[in-house]
GROMACS .gro file of C-alpha atoms in nm:
model
  157
    1MET     CA    1  -0.003  -0.006   0.008
    2ALA     CA    2   0.287   0.225   0.065
    3LYS     CA    3   0.386   0.205  -0.294
    4ALA     CA    4   0.011   0.280  -0.411
    5LEU     CA    5   0.045   0.595  -0.185
    6ALA     CA    6   0.371   0.712  -0.354
    7LEU     CA    7   0.191   0.682  -0.680
    8ALA     CA    8  -0.102   0.874  -0.561
    9GLU     CA    9   0.137   1.150  -0.460
   10LYS     CA   10   0.275   1.147  -0.841
   11ALA     CA   11  -0.088   1.209  -0.948
   12TYR     CA   12  -0.114   1.477  -0.687
   13ALA     CA   13   0.197   1.669  -0.819
   14LEU     CA   14   0.055   1.653  -1.163
   15GLY     CA   15  -0.273   1.816  -1.010
   16GLU     CA   16  -0.461   1.488  -1.070
   17PHE     CA   17  -0.706   1.348  -0.817
   18PRO     CA   18  -0.457   1.151  -0.594
   19VAL     CA   19  -0.526   0.784  -0.636
   20GLY     CA   20  -0.247   0.514  -0.684
   21ALA     CA   21  -0.287   0.140  -0.759
   22VAL     CA   22  -0.024  -0.158  -0.745
   23ILE     CA   23  -0.087  -0.525  -0.850
   24ALA     CA   24   0.132  -0.781  -0.694
   25ASP     CA   25   0.164  -1.132  -0.805
   26ASP     CA   26   0.137  -1.418  -0.561
   27GLU     CA   27   0.504  -1.383  -0.472
   28GLY     CA   28   0.466  -1.015  -0.391
   29ALA     CA   29   0.642  -0.881  -0.694
   30ILE     CA   30   0.483  -0.577  -0.838
   31ILE     CA   31   0.370  -0.652  -1.192
   32GLY     CA   32   0.144  -0.336  -1.245
   33GLU     CA   33   0.092  -0.014  -1.116
   34GLY     CA   34  -0.081   0.313  -1.212
   35TYR     CA   35  -0.208   0.644  -1.090
   36ASN     CA   36  -0.499   0.879  -1.207
   37LEU     CA   37  -0.429   1.044  -1.527
   38ARG     CA   38  -0.774   1.158  -1.638
   39GLU     CA   39  -0.710   1.501  -1.697
   40ALA     CA   40  -0.358   1.458  -1.854
   41ASN     CA   41  -0.494   1.201  -2.106
   42ALA     CA   42  -0.859   1.359  -2.129
   43SER     CA   43  -0.995   1.033  -2.038
   44PRO     CA   44  -1.276   0.918  -1.831
   45LEU     CA   45  -1.094   0.578  -1.828
   46GLY     CA   46  -0.759   0.707  -1.682
   47HIS     CA   47  -0.803   0.543  -1.360
   48ALA     CA   48  -0.525   0.408  -1.135
   49GLU     CA   49  -0.688   0.063  -1.122
   50ILE     CA   50  -0.727   0.038  -1.494
   51THR     CA   51  -0.387   0.131  -1.584
   52ALA     CA   52  -0.247  -0.123  -1.323
   53ILE     CA   53  -0.467  -0.380  -1.452
   54GLU     CA   54  -0.372  -0.324  -1.809
   55LYS     CA   55  -0.004  -0.317  -1.717
   56ALA     CA   56  -0.037  -0.654  -1.544
   57ALA     CA   57  -0.252  -0.825  -1.777
   58GLY     CA   58   0.017  -0.707  -2.048
   59LEU     CA   59   0.318  -0.821  -1.868
   60LEU     CA   60   0.160  -1.185  -1.796
   61LYS     CA   61   0.004  -1.189  -2.143
   62ASN     CA   62  -0.322  -1.326  -1.971
   63ARG     CA   63  -0.634  -1.115  -1.883
   64ARG     CA   64  -0.688  -1.341  -1.583
   65LEU     CA   65  -0.500  -1.205  -1.280
   66ASP     CA   66  -0.644  -1.477  -1.049
   67LEU     CA   67  -0.343  -1.524  -0.836
   68CYS     CA   68  -0.280  -1.138  -0.778
   69THR     CA   69  -0.357  -0.861  -0.527
   70ILE     CA   70  -0.463  -0.521  -0.616
   71TYR     CA   71  -0.367  -0.243  -0.356
   72VAL     CA   72  -0.550   0.108  -0.417
   73THR     CA   73  -0.545   0.410  -0.212
   74LEU     CA   74  -0.913   0.478  -0.255
   75GLU     CA   75  -1.226   0.256  -0.239
   76PRO     CA   76  -1.278   0.165  -0.627
   77CYS     CA   77  -1.568   0.306  -0.807
   78LEU     CA   78  -1.816   0.114  -1.011
   79MET     CA   79  -1.616   0.097  -1.330
   80CYS     CA   80  -1.283   0.003  -1.142
   81ALA     CA   81  -1.472  -0.248  -0.905
   82GLY     CA   82  -1.618  -0.422  -1.243
   83ALA     CA   83  -1.268  -0.426  -1.406
   84ILE     CA   84  -1.117  -0.608  -1.098
   85MET     CA   85  -1.399  -0.842  -1.120
   86GLN     CA   86  -1.326  -0.885  -1.496
   87ALA     CA   87  -0.944  -0.930  -1.432
   88ARG     CA   88  -1.035  -1.209  -1.158
   89LEU     CA   89  -0.817  -1.032  -0.938
   90LYS     CA   90  -0.781  -1.246  -0.600
   91ARG     CA   91  -0.756  -0.981  -0.342
   92LEU     CA   92  -0.855  -0.619  -0.323
   93VAL     CA   93  -0.689  -0.409  -0.057
   94TYR     CA   94  -0.786  -0.044  -0.033
   95GLY     CA   95  -0.708   0.252   0.192
   96ALA     CA   96  -0.978   0.536   0.201
   97TYR     CA   97  -1.337   0.479   0.174
   98ALA     CA   98  -1.509   0.675  -0.109
   99PRO     CA   99  -1.851   0.779   0.062
  100LYS     CA  100  -1.971   0.939  -0.273
  101THR     CA  101  -1.833   0.706  -0.514
  102GLY     CA  102  -1.739   0.395  -0.341
  103ALA     CA  103  -1.881   0.076  -0.499
  104VAL     CA  104  -1.733  -0.193  -0.280
  105THR     CA  105  -1.877  -0.092   0.063
  106SER     CA  106  -1.975   0.275   0.084
  107VAL     CA  107  -2.245   0.350  -0.194
  108VAL     CA  108  -2.309   0.013  -0.300
  109GLY     CA  109  -2.165  -0.349  -0.256
  110VAL     CA  110  -2.125  -0.447  -0.602
  111TYR     CA  111  -1.955  -0.778  -0.475
  112ASP     CA  112  -2.245  -0.845  -0.288
  113PHE     CA  113  -2.436  -0.926  -0.605
  114PRO     CA  114  -2.458  -1.271  -0.759
  115PHE     CA  115  -2.217  -1.223  -1.046
  116GLY     CA  116  -2.031  -1.563  -1.005
  117TYR     CA  117  -1.705  -1.392  -0.892
  118LYS     CA  118  -1.572  -1.154  -0.619
  119PRO     CA  119  -1.241  -1.084  -0.456
  120MET     CA  120  -1.145  -1.110  -0.126
  121VAL     CA  121  -1.168  -0.752   0.026
  122ARG     CA  122  -0.998  -0.548   0.288
  123GLY     CA  123  -1.068  -0.189   0.326
  124GLY     CA  124  -0.903   0.073   0.557
  125VAL     CA  125  -0.528  -0.016   0.494
  126LEU     CA  126  -0.349   0.311   0.575
  127GLU     CA  127  -0.658   0.490   0.581
  128THR     CA  128  -0.518   0.790   0.759
  129ASP     CA  129  -0.245   0.851   0.515
  130CYS     CA  130  -0.450   0.772   0.208
  131SER     CA  131  -0.727   1.025   0.337
  132ALA     CA  132  -0.492   1.274   0.426
  133LEU     CA  133  -0.366   1.305   0.055
  134LEU     CA  134  -0.729   1.325  -0.072
  135SER     CA  135  -0.837   1.586   0.191
  136LYS     CA  136  -0.501   1.784   0.106
  137PHE     CA  137  -0.622   1.778  -0.258
  138GLY     CA  138  -0.960   1.892  -0.190
  139GLU     CA  139  -0.844   2.189   0.015
  140ASP     CA  140  -0.611   2.270  -0.263
  141LEU     CA  141  -0.885   2.279  -0.505
  142ARG     CA  142  -1.119   2.464  -0.289
  143SER     CA  143  -0.859   2.739  -0.236
  144ASP     CA  144  -0.774   2.757  -0.610
  145ILE     CA  145  -1.148   2.801  -0.661
  146ARG     CA  146  -1.158   3.087  -0.401
  147GLU     CA  147  -0.867   3.268  -0.536
  148ASN     CA  148  -0.962   3.240  -0.906
  149PRO     CA  149  -1.361   3.230  -0.881
  150LEU     CA  150  -1.410   3.304  -1.258
  151GLU     CA  151  -1.168   3.063  -1.402
  152GLU     CA  152  -1.392   2.771  -1.291
  153THR     CA  153  -1.669   2.908  -1.511
  154ASN     CA  154  -1.474   3.029  -1.779
  155GLY     CA  155  -1.545   3.408  -1.689
  156GLN     CA  156  -1.931   3.333  -1.694
  157VAL     CA  157  -2.139   3.420  -1.409
   0.00000   0.00000   0.00000
């Protein structure tokens, strides 16, 4: 999780929503990693989990990551929870809970539905550290809006 948090800090430094993800194989070797790049890539699919899954699957040349664990700094959204399911990841470990978008426990428990597959899940790992970075990003964003109120609306009132 510490590596995922370091990746989230990279996203933060780029002005991206600070989420990082790491995939480790059954021996603990990192085989995929990513951080949010939605703004940089102008892509709604630029989530940390999606990038990490694509890299791991590419390295293994296999769409099934059934012996792997994904560590992510924020509870996955519905899209990422679905991607985790499609990749057949064995375990999901996440840090902060996402009370507005979390699809694992916060808003909806997507793995509670009878899809035929669900990973083992553990939330709240390094939650304080993960939450602190997200809170700092939010404070920075609110501060920027207060300092430059017309930029958010392109000068329109």
